[in-house]
XYZ file of C-alpha atoms in Angstrom:
708
model
C 0.088 0.116 -0.097
C 1.505 3.298 -1.640
C 1.679 6.321 1.997
C -0.240 9.823 0.160
C 2.184 12.338 0.135
C 1.841 15.366 1.134
C 3.102 18.318 -1.290
C 4.691 21.267 -0.209
C 3.433 24.684 1.064
C 3.711 27.302 -1.376
C 6.863 29.847 -0.315
C 4.811 33.412 0.938
C 4.776 36.164 -1.169
C 8.010 37.860 -1.140
C 7.813 41.679 -1.448
C 9.058 43.056 -4.736
C 12.731 44.955 -4.154
C 12.805 48.933 -4.912
C 13.988 50.048 -7.999
C 18.075 49.780 -8.860
C 19.975 52.483 -8.012
C 23.935 53.748 -8.823
C 26.802 51.027 -9.553
C 24.125 48.095 -9.731
C 21.175 49.169 -11.754
C 23.459 48.402 -14.725
C 22.713 44.747 -13.692
C 19.244 45.016 -12.947
C 16.744 44.688 -9.962
C 18.720 42.267 -7.698
C 16.838 38.737 -7.265
C 15.967 37.672 -3.122
C 18.188 34.795 -2.072
C 17.676 32.759 0.330
C 18.435 33.235 4.015
C 17.500 30.362 5.404
C 20.032 27.845 7.512
C 22.424 26.177 4.886
C 21.338 22.498 4.058
C 22.729 19.129 5.252
C 24.348 18.399 1.832
C 25.496 22.038 1.486
C 29.058 21.571 2.975
C 30.271 22.171 6.103
C 29.551 26.072 7.216
C 32.891 28.758 6.935
C 33.569 29.771 10.450
C 34.379 33.877 11.137
C 38.193 32.264 11.039
C 38.091 32.257 7.135
C 36.023 34.894 6.256
C 35.234 35.086 2.100
C 33.796 37.074 -0.454
C 29.996 36.866 -0.331
C 28.369 38.700 -2.994
C 29.906 37.736 -6.590
C 30.334 42.030 -7.082
C 32.836 41.692 -3.921
C 34.255 38.118 -5.582
C 35.235 39.629 -8.392
C 35.675 42.662 -6.646
C 38.298 40.634 -4.307
C 39.866 39.239 -6.913
C 40.375 41.840 -9.754
C 41.816 43.593 -6.977
C 44.839 41.888 -5.858
C 47.399 43.154 -9.176
C 45.597 46.539 -8.764
C 46.977 46.668 -5.391
C 50.736 45.406 -6.918
C 51.208 48.126 -8.717
C 49.837 50.432 -6.892
C 52.246 49.155 -3.859
C 55.228 49.473 -7.064
C 54.490 52.633 -7.994
C 54.088 54.131 -4.452
C 57.731 52.759 -4.204
C 58.333 54.224 -7.014
C 57.269 58.025 -6.156
C 58.123 57.712 -2.571
C 61.774 57.031 -3.749
C 61.111 59.959 -6.616
C 60.008 61.984 -3.297
C 63.073 61.083 -1.717
C 65.045 62.301 -4.359
C 63.122 65.291 -5.221
C 63.738 65.885 -1.552
C 67.188 64.859 -1.598
C 67.611 67.700 -4.678
C 66.080 70.544 -2.762
C 68.269 70.065 0.463
C 71.515 69.561 -2.256
C 71.002 73.392 -3.978
C 69.706 74.420 0.421
C 73.079 73.481 1.270
C 75.181 74.795 -1.583
C 72.987 77.941 -1.868
C 73.232 78.964 2.211
C 77.020 77.290 3.163
C 79.244 76.002 -0.069
C 78.816 79.284 -2.381
C 79.356 81.371 0.549
C 82.160 79.017 2.370
C 83.598 79.048 -1.410
C 83.759 83.107 -1.883
C 84.391 83.809 1.785
C 87.954 81.104 0.540
C 88.467 83.106 -2.384
C 88.512 86.286 -0.894
C 90.893 84.828 2.501
C 92.955 83.563 -0.499
C 93.265 87.170 -1.985
C 94.099 88.408 1.319
C 96.208 86.644 2.819
C 98.363 86.834 -0.845
C 98.295 90.573 -0.652
C 99.684 90.818 3.172
C 102.170 88.022 2.486
C 103.110 90.742 -0.306
C 102.484 93.305 1.907
C 105.107 92.330 5.004
C 107.523 91.238 2.539
C 108.377 94.315 0.952
C 108.985 96.754 2.703
C 108.644 99.430 0.512
C 105.610 98.532 -0.869
C 102.309 100.997 -0.549
C 99.739 98.082 -0.750
C 97.670 98.937 3.505
C 94.599 100.384 1.181
C 94.754 97.708 -1.012
C 95.087 95.418 1.733
C 92.395 97.118 4.135
C 89.543 96.434 1.014
C 90.712 93.479 0.575
C 90.449 93.045 3.942
C 86.452 94.641 3.620
C 85.195 91.804 1.243
C 86.313 89.081 3.005
C 84.112 89.809 5.641
C 81.731 90.963 4.046
C 82.005 87.473 2.543
C 82.035 85.589 6.032
C 78.428 88.068 7.300
C 76.622 86.531 4.662
C 77.231 83.079 7.164
C 76.013 84.811 10.226
C 71.897 84.440 11.264
C 72.364 87.360 13.694
C 74.992 87.998 16.131
C 74.875 84.558 17.809
C 73.933 82.403 15.354
C 75.253 81.026 11.561
C 72.611 79.830 8.497
C 73.500 76.456 9.446
C 71.951 76.789 12.799
C 68.855 77.288 10.901
C 68.967 74.437 8.096
C 68.211 71.209 10.484
C 72.154 70.196 9.157
C 74.569 68.169 10.637
C 76.420 68.750 14.122
C 79.414 68.612 12.672
C 78.655 70.583 9.731
C 77.486 73.686 12.387
C 80.921 73.185 14.703
C 82.863 73.286 11.614
C 80.840 76.278 9.922
C 80.321 78.427 13.605
C 84.794 77.626 13.921
C 85.043 78.703 10.452
C 83.182 82.158 11.893
C 84.985 82.669 14.252
C 88.163 82.338 13.133
C 87.391 84.633 10.335
C 85.869 86.773 12.332
C 88.868 87.106 14.769
C 91.975 88.536 11.979
C 90.663 91.990 13.246
C 94.174 91.878 15.397
C 96.737 90.095 12.870
C 95.257 92.838 10.677
C 95.890 95.229 12.831
C 99.808 93.679 12.960
C 99.818 93.160 9.611
C 98.751 96.474 8.755
C 100.935 97.283 11.427
C 103.948 95.761 9.729
C 104.367 93.858 13.723
C 104.162 90.629 12.020
C 105.860 88.771 10.407
C 105.213 86.966 6.972
C 105.570 84.015 7.883
C 102.786 84.819 10.924
C 101.009 86.585 8.365
C 100.680 83.067 6.244
C 100.047 80.797 9.206
C 97.491 82.616 10.620
C 95.660 82.810 6.794
C 95.985 79.153 6.468
C 94.919 78.260 9.651
C 91.370 79.587 9.004
C 91.572 78.721 4.859
C 91.235 74.574 6.531
C 88.669 75.089 8.962
C 86.876 77.005 5.460
C 88.003 73.329 3.536
C 87.062 71.429 6.672
C 82.965 73.451 6.449
C 83.263 71.845 2.762
C 84.814 68.807 3.550
C 81.568 68.094 5.677
C 79.017 68.670 3.559
C 80.607 65.836 1.271
C 81.386 63.800 3.904
C 79.971 61.075 6.009
C 77.144 58.149 4.605
C 74.718 60.721 3.938
C 76.793 63.334 2.826
C 74.389 66.807 2.350
C 76.294 68.222 -1.082
C 75.933 64.470 -3.177
C 79.334 61.901 -3.599
C 79.581 63.723 -6.083
C 80.982 67.088 -4.428
C 83.563 65.453 -3.813
C 85.511 65.888 -6.751
C 84.498 69.633 -5.777
C 86.252 69.157 -2.458
C 89.552 68.212 -4.296
C 89.263 71.126 -6.824
C 88.781 73.524 -3.381
C 91.756 72.038 -2.481
C 94.356 71.953 -5.160
C 93.394 75.810 -5.178
C 94.252 76.170 -2.038
C 97.022 74.581 -2.154
C 98.814 76.866 -5.293
C 97.157 79.420 -3.077
C 100.438 78.462 -1.009
C 102.228 78.178 -2.894
C 102.472 80.941 -4.237
C 102.586 82.351 -0.302
C 105.286 80.463 -0.022
C 107.078 81.516 -2.860
C 106.478 85.275 -1.974
C 108.072 84.965 1.131
C 111.580 87.047 1.620
C 115.122 86.185 3.235
C 116.430 82.119 1.977
C 114.299 79.166 1.812
C 115.801 77.134 4.950
C 115.055 73.067 4.991
C 111.720 74.007 7.253
C 110.279 76.607 4.393
C 111.498 74.330 1.520
C 109.574 70.858 2.729
C 106.531 73.499 3.434
C 106.870 74.165 -0.495
C 107.283 70.996 -1.115
C 104.429 69.101 0.023
C 101.925 71.759 -0.833
C 103.918 71.323 -4.836
C 103.474 67.754 -4.287
C 100.163 67.586 -2.617
C 98.260 69.907 -4.781
C 99.818 67.853 -8.929
C 98.754 65.247 -6.364
C 94.835 66.355 -6.081
C 94.811 67.477 -9.225
C 95.446 63.884 -10.783
C 92.810 62.474 -8.652
C 90.278 64.893 -8.794
C 90.417 65.505 -12.500
C 89.445 61.539 -13.274
C 86.352 61.988 -11.727
C 85.492 65.450 -13.675
C 82.342 65.312 -15.620
C 83.531 64.455 -19.179
C 83.124 67.751 -21.207
C 85.200 69.797 -17.178
C 88.102 66.589 -18.247
C 88.462 67.759 -21.902
C 88.695 71.038 -20.574
C 91.397 70.378 -17.795
C 93.429 67.984 -20.394
C 93.415 71.572 -22.375
C 94.899 73.406 -19.501
C 97.207 70.379 -18.383
C 98.695 70.974 -21.913
C 99.115 74.825 -21.951
C 101.556 77.183 -21.841
C 101.088 78.683 -18.352
C 100.749 75.183 -16.834
C 103.631 74.044 -18.495
C 105.788 77.350 -16.468
C 103.627 77.328 -13.510
C 104.992 73.907 -13.001
C 108.098 74.977 -14.732
C 109.009 77.809 -11.944
C 107.338 74.716 -9.472
C 110.521 72.582 -9.962
C 112.849 75.051 -10.221
C 111.570 76.026 -6.628
C 111.784 72.399 -5.091
C 115.568 72.305 -6.787
C 117.591 71.640 -3.925
C 121.364 74.490 -3.912
C 124.011 72.990 -5.616
C 126.793 72.280 -3.036
C 129.999 72.500 -5.429
C 133.063 74.109 -5.154
C 132.034 76.647 -6.735
C 128.432 76.949 -5.760
C 127.582 80.043 -3.122
C 127.845 78.519 0.966
C 124.801 81.247 1.571
C 121.609 79.845 0.859
C 119.394 80.674 -1.724
C 117.641 83.593 -1.737
C 113.105 83.524 -1.517
C 111.655 85.048 -4.141
C 108.686 84.577 -6.709
C 110.374 82.931 -9.865
C 109.916 84.721 -13.019
C 106.896 84.169 -15.057
C 105.143 83.178 -11.734
C 102.902 84.869 -11.417
C 101.067 84.913 -14.978
C 101.143 81.616 -15.120
C 100.059 81.251 -11.790
C 96.723 83.979 -12.178
C 95.809 81.751 -15.314
C 95.887 78.503 -14.243
C 94.409 79.458 -10.803
C 91.707 81.432 -12.635
C 91.562 77.552 -14.960
C 90.383 75.608 -11.804
C 88.013 77.997 -10.175
C 86.020 78.040 -13.664
C 86.342 74.110 -13.917
C 85.915 74.128 -9.783
C 82.376 75.662 -11.123
C 81.076 74.034 -14.096
C 81.221 70.960 -12.136
C 79.521 72.310 -9.423
C 77.010 73.948 -11.964
C 76.317 70.548 -13.746
C 76.239 68.788 -10.385
C 74.516 70.536 -8.516
C 70.876 71.141 -9.050
C 70.444 74.617 -10.566
C 66.155 74.837 -11.433
C 63.165 73.106 -9.641
C 63.480 69.942 -8.511
C 60.289 69.263 -8.972
C 60.914 70.008 -12.645
C 64.375 67.819 -13.213
C 62.414 64.879 -10.633
C 59.772 64.980 -13.476
C 62.032 64.694 -16.323
C 64.499 62.621 -14.767
C 63.956 58.716 -15.160
C 63.077 58.611 -12.001
C 60.409 60.763 -13.020
C 59.283 59.456 -15.897
C 58.963 55.288 -14.441
C 56.065 57.793 -11.237
C 54.520 59.680 -14.350
C 55.049 55.929 -16.750
C 53.325 54.264 -13.287
C 50.707 56.210 -12.073
C 48.907 56.250 -16.294
C 49.482 51.562 -15.849
C 47.966 52.103 -12.773
C 45.253 53.731 -13.762
C 44.985 52.004 -17.222
C 44.942 49.189 -15.237
C 42.269 50.158 -12.680
C 40.062 51.616 -16.260
C 40.337 47.780 -17.520
C 39.338 45.824 -14.556
C 36.789 47.731 -13.121
C 35.358 47.351 -16.897
C 35.591 44.367 -17.140
C 34.559 43.505 -13.204
C 31.906 45.913 -13.946
C 31.201 43.359 -17.477
C 31.771 39.558 -15.362
C 29.457 41.180 -12.483
C 26.408 42.160 -14.938
C 27.062 38.854 -16.636
C 26.450 36.963 -13.166
C 24.487 38.446 -11.589
C 21.658 38.605 -14.284
C 22.268 34.965 -15.099
C 21.482 34.372 -10.860
C 19.298 37.287 -10.921
C 17.064 34.817 -14.547
C 17.935 31.529 -12.204
C 16.231 32.939 -9.291
C 13.381 34.603 -11.900
C 12.710 30.925 -12.895
C 13.218 29.338 -9.393
C 10.745 31.727 -7.611
C 8.637 33.153 -10.099
C 8.120 31.908 -13.512
C 8.363 27.818 -12.660
C 6.018 28.549 -9.640
C 3.111 30.490 -11.553
C 3.157 27.764 -14.140
C 3.254 24.992 -12.081
C -0.371 26.912 -10.281
C -1.359 27.103 -14.319
C -1.173 23.677 -15.178
C -2.423 22.853 -11.555
C -5.286 24.898 -11.683
C -6.200 22.820 -15.406
C -5.413 25.691 -18.102
C -2.061 23.769 -18.968
C -3.359 24.526 -22.323
C -2.006 28.620 -22.148
C 1.613 27.022 -21.925
C 3.696 28.108 -24.733
C 6.893 25.961 -23.627
C 9.219 28.740 -26.113
C 7.772 31.492 -25.160
C 7.834 30.602 -21.185
C 11.903 29.419 -21.632
C 12.538 31.282 -25.237
C 15.987 29.981 -26.492
C 18.637 32.332 -26.049
C 21.139 33.182 -29.239
C 24.122 31.182 -29.065
C 26.651 30.402 -26.937
C 29.989 32.076 -26.882
C 31.186 31.929 -22.874
C 31.317 29.940 -20.163
C 28.333 32.032 -19.077
C 25.763 32.298 -21.630
C 26.689 28.382 -21.681
C 25.358 28.269 -17.822
C 22.462 30.731 -19.089
C 21.640 28.497 -22.782
C 22.203 25.347 -19.762
C 19.327 26.734 -17.079
C 16.922 27.655 -20.403
C 17.300 23.980 -20.792
C 16.363 22.506 -17.764
C 13.654 25.134 -17.560
C 11.979 23.643 -20.994
C 12.788 20.448 -19.944
C 11.022 20.807 -16.364
C 7.749 22.713 -18.488
C 7.559 20.169 -21.273
C 7.854 17.702 -18.188
C 4.723 19.367 -16.065
C 2.565 19.610 -19.098
C 3.583 16.328 -20.455
C 2.419 14.846 -16.973
C -1.240 17.107 -16.931
C -1.851 15.451 -19.732
C -1.544 12.188 -18.861
C -3.236 13.512 -16.217
C -6.054 14.860 -18.056
C -6.082 11.785 -20.195
C -6.763 9.406 -16.338
C -9.004 12.279 -15.660
C -11.392 11.274 -19.174
C -10.770 7.620 -18.348
C -12.502 8.235 -14.620
C -15.220 11.046 -16.177
C -16.147 7.794 -19.010
C -15.949 4.826 -16.441
C -17.903 7.108 -13.519
C -20.726 8.166 -16.179
C -21.540 4.346 -17.443
C -21.272 3.676 -13.587
C -23.622 6.263 -12.740
C -26.009 5.605 -15.620
C -26.048 1.963 -13.299
C -26.591 3.125 -10.348
C -29.670 5.413 -11.675
C -30.739 2.320 -13.343
C -29.824 0.145 -10.620
C -32.666 3.134 -8.040
C -34.912 3.155 -10.174
C -35.456 -0.624 -9.984
C -35.245 -0.765 -6.462
C -37.744 1.600 -6.016
C -39.805 -0.345 -8.268
C -38.844 -3.554 -5.510
C -39.282 -0.702 -2.977
C -43.383 -0.786 -3.674
C -43.641 -4.247 -4.631
C -42.599 -5.127 -1.436
C -44.699 -6.579 0.778
C -42.811 -8.593 3.571
C -41.058 -6.048 5.888
C -37.697 -7.575 5.974
C -37.728 -8.084 2.632
C -38.457 -4.149 2.174
C -35.737 -3.493 4.666
C -32.918 -5.447 3.009
C -34.311 -3.394 -0.827
C -34.091 0.076 1.681
C -30.241 -1.251 2.873
C -28.839 -2.375 -0.547
C -30.959 0.534 -1.794
C -28.791 3.371 0.506
C -26.054 1.205 -0.611
C -26.903 2.257 -4.478
C -27.107 5.781 -3.114
C -23.685 5.796 -1.716
C -22.023 4.526 -5.127
C -23.993 6.843 -6.561
C -22.208 9.821 -4.739
C -18.519 7.899 -5.251
C -19.036 8.452 -8.941
C -20.245 11.459 -8.381
C -16.810 11.941 -6.948
C -15.237 10.258 -9.891
C -16.908 12.772 -11.819
C -16.065 15.585 -10.103
C -12.481 14.678 -9.436
C -11.912 14.817 -13.540
C -12.965 18.288 -13.728
C -16.521 17.063 -15.407
C -20.064 18.086 -13.438
C -22.580 15.096 -12.214
C -25.861 14.669 -13.993
C -28.089 15.778 -11.101
C -29.696 18.695 -11.447
C -32.624 20.694 -10.237
C -34.896 23.513 -11.566
C -36.641 24.576 -8.984
C -35.240 25.618 -5.446
C -34.728 22.973 -2.443
C -35.241 23.639 1.399
C -31.774 23.764 2.718
C -33.395 21.468 5.006
C -34.156 18.744 2.586
C -30.510 19.020 1.175
C -28.716 18.696 3.985
C -31.094 15.535 5.368
C -30.455 14.526 1.602
C -27.043 14.264 2.442
C -27.587 13.218 5.989
C -28.948 10.078 3.932
C -26.292 9.142 1.500
C -23.228 8.300 3.914
C -23.029 5.326 6.309
C -23.699 6.025 9.625
C -25.960 8.513 8.595
C -28.359 7.015 12.168
C -25.960 9.133 13.923
C -26.400 12.327 12.084
C -28.301 15.081 13.845
C -29.833 18.017 12.421
C -31.071 20.867 13.917
C -31.178 24.718 13.721
C -31.485 25.256 10.317
C -32.597 28.357 8.574
C -36.263 28.532 6.530
C -33.768 29.088 3.409
C -34.132 27.459 0.218
C -31.269 26.316 -2.153
C -30.988 27.304 -6.500
C -31.531 23.710 -8.159
C -28.490 24.179 -10.299
C -26.628 24.372 -7.194
C -28.531 21.421 -5.068
C -26.734 18.478 -5.934
C -23.808 19.918 -5.453
C -24.019 21.540 -2.198
C -25.706 17.970 -1.296
C -22.198 16.499 -2.169
C -20.105 18.688 -1.005
C -22.357 18.596 2.574
C -22.464 14.539 2.225
C -17.794 14.683 1.861
C -18.109 16.404 5.325
C -20.561 14.907 7.199
C -19.370 11.324 6.014
C -16.328 12.709 7.154
C -17.245 14.215 10.687
C -18.757 10.291 10.725
C -15.543 8.656 10.229
C -13.452 10.607 12.303
C -15.669 10.274 14.998
C -16.292 8.139 18.204
C -18.464 5.705 17.128
C -20.550 6.318 19.623
C -21.161 9.465 19.606
C -23.305 11.886 17.550
C -22.042 13.987 14.433
C -24.759 16.844 15.335
C -24.971 19.432 11.950
C -25.364 22.553 14.353
C -22.723 24.805 15.479
C -21.110 23.131 18.623
C -18.438 20.951 17.589
C -16.393 18.124 19.829
C -14.359 15.305 18.728
C -10.807 14.583 18.091
C -9.763 17.168 15.661
C -6.683 17.737 12.810
C -3.079 18.340 14.338
C -1.638 22.314 12.752
C 0.164 21.068 9.950
C -2.205 19.104 9.115
C -5.438 21.065 8.769
C -3.390 23.702 7.444
C -2.567 21.460 4.795
C -6.443 21.026 4.198
C -7.591 23.641 4.565
C -4.992 24.288 2.060
C -5.950 22.014 -0.785
C -10.006 23.740 -0.230
C -8.955 26.692 -0.852
C -6.321 26.357 -3.762
C -8.088 23.864 -5.326
C -4.876 22.337 -6.417
C -4.630 19.427 -8.656
C -5.731 15.798 -7.170
C -2.839 13.038 -5.960
C -2.850 10.593 -7.111
C -1.371 9.013 -4.578
C -3.099 11.058 -1.571
C -6.216 8.589 -2.197
C -7.028 9.095 1.688
C -7.990 12.361 0.912
C -10.093 11.985 -1.858
C -12.998 14.271 0.301
C -11.117 17.253 0.741
C -10.495 17.820 -3.766
C -14.453 16.855 -4.318
C -14.962 19.866 -1.820
C -12.811 21.569 -2.782
C -13.179 21.793 -6.823
C -16.546 22.010 -5.682
C -16.489 25.099 -3.572
C -14.659 27.184 -5.988
C -17.510 26.073 -9.057
C -20.156 27.820 -6.682
C -18.099 30.444 -5.156
C -18.365 28.254 -1.497
C -16.100 29.263 0.989
C -15.430 25.992 3.160
C -12.447 25.940 5.945
C -11.903 24.236 8.771
C -10.551 25.772 12.324
C -9.614 24.063 15.232
C -13.090 23.317 17.885
C -12.881 24.703 21.082
C -13.809 21.148 22.668
C -10.908 19.590 21.193
C -12.558 18.717 17.382
C -12.130 20.549 14.431
C -14.996 22.608 12.924
C -16.024 22.555 8.918
C -17.403 26.340 8.196
C -19.471 25.966 5.220
C -20.618 29.776 4.132
C -23.217 29.318 0.980
C -23.112 32.609 -0.876
C -26.659 34.613 -1.074
C -26.981 34.191 -4.789
C -27.311 29.988 -4.179
C -30.137 31.195 -1.627
C -33.308 31.535 -2.644
C -36.520 32.814 0.098
C -36.099 34.758 3.303
C -33.670 34.142 5.472
C -34.962 33.882 9.234
C -32.481 34.203 12.055
C -32.378 30.953 14.749
C -34.341 31.012 16.985
C -31.737 29.813 20.017
C -28.238 31.020 20.295
C -25.713 28.237 19.256
C -23.855 28.756 21.933
C -20.710 25.825 22.686
C -21.312 22.888 25.576
C -19.597 20.712 26.520
C -21.930 17.761 26.448
C -22.500 18.255 22.274
C -21.452 15.340 19.572
C -18.319 15.851 18.667
C -18.296 16.872 15.264
C -19.724 20.091 14.068
C -19.414 23.127 12.567
C -20.708 26.816 11.738
C -20.341 28.628 8.692
C -22.871 31.537 8.710
C -23.127 33.186 5.388
C -25.363 36.629 5.868
C -26.853 36.229 7.992
C -28.138 32.516 7.839
C -26.661 29.223 8.849
C -25.014 27.097 6.617
C -24.766 22.605 7.978
C -21.783 22.657 10.101
C -19.323 19.009 8.788
C -16.385 17.435 9.880
C -13.123 17.161 8.443
C -10.283 14.619 8.340
C -8.775 15.282 11.271
């Protein structure tokens, strides 16, 4: 024996979603998604330890953002490097403008003052006091540019390193302390050697300042400034040579040693620094090194470094001091060339324009700009690809949910309602364009599944229609035979004289009446109308009693308190059948020793909440006949008859523990006056266990029991 199948409850109608706005509008309105617990076969639930994007948009954005973020990180690194280079160049410009250039100018003026002071002291007859005084004022002016107020230097406000600040302060202090030495020189109380030592010590202090800007792991002027420092030292050594050669008197061993050290050091520094010069300045230095002035300079140096003769004809007196012939012109030319080469190399290695503009034209700046363009292009392409994928995937999701939640259920409802001929499969699931990629192939497969489901449902409906036709055919044949049998029984009852035989004929007549009702049930379930019909109205009491006479346990049924009204003739047969089904269920599902009262006070075994809801759903929605749910055929019959005449039947729990079947008859089915009942329909505990109370527009209809 097959178990009856329970039909799942239809989903509650969902409110329509709001119209899409913003960036989601391109993909259409999002379909409703299930928010219930995951099914057992859906796999393990995700925990909070491994968060994952929940939507298609979030997953695609996460996927596309990986290369974009990586490229953005690389661009950020290049940008930071370029910004650091811009800052470094700005720092170089600041150090060059605030310290290096003023210190170099002060050193040049100091060298000129040293040369003038030594020559002034070396020649007693010289009248260069005014020129020396003017040179001292120029030196002081150059040193004052390094001051900030009376107690600070320019290095105190630029965030320079400590050694630079200390060395610059020492140089400025030494240069400002030359006042007493200058007074001694002007009064000729100082010696040429003393003046030389004084100015040389201050010049060394100036070179120490430039050395602090060019040395260390993070030089202020950059690594290229080292060669400029070497040329600055070369120029200082050449200036010392000039001062040493101008010292008067015989040149002793100490003077010779100092001159030799200056010459050799200057040549070594010049040779080493020339190899590190930029190509243009190195070519200029090669030209200077091959010039006649440099040759004359080196010849004079060699002559000054040549030790005096010690032979028999040599003089025993030491060689007198003095500037070699041709020295002044050669010195001026070579010193000027050194300054020009140094200035040209400085202009080439030190940024002179806007650091931001120069950085933009540099390879690092080009990398930053190209990286920014690459990031922008990648972002635009990623957004376009992401939007395209989101549109396709969200549209596919919406199509799937539209089919699952609206199209397929609506089509099934029409099929269940017997309107399968209205289903146009091609219109319900039209074939789309040829699939070009995986996503459209999934959509095409979904449409194929939709068409297959509709085709199967239509075929099932057609099969059910064929079965219904067979039912109708057999039921009408049985109905004809039953009618003939009833006519024969009626004639036999009239002729019978034996009370026993008459009772048997009455029982056989009752069984035949029930057989007629079952045959009519088959016809009703098949969608057709029974053959019985009345042309004139029939009293409601007669209808109810006729319904009672068509059940097996009719002696247990009591009919009371019915309104004085009549039922339209066209509805008498169906209403009788409907009430017979309800009353028979009430009698069948109630204790056999109780009475079934067609009134308003039911007491009985009742039905569970789910069973009651399912029964009401079968009655209200007029579902298709389920061939595997044969235990509930009465409800299907009631549903068809109620839908045909607009009768409302509702089952509800009884306060006495049973189930109340409420039958509401529309006024169109009733004819004649409707009188209110004489006694109130108050529930009593002593009443029968199965009853129903269907008031309708001031009238009462019979009550009956539904299956529990």
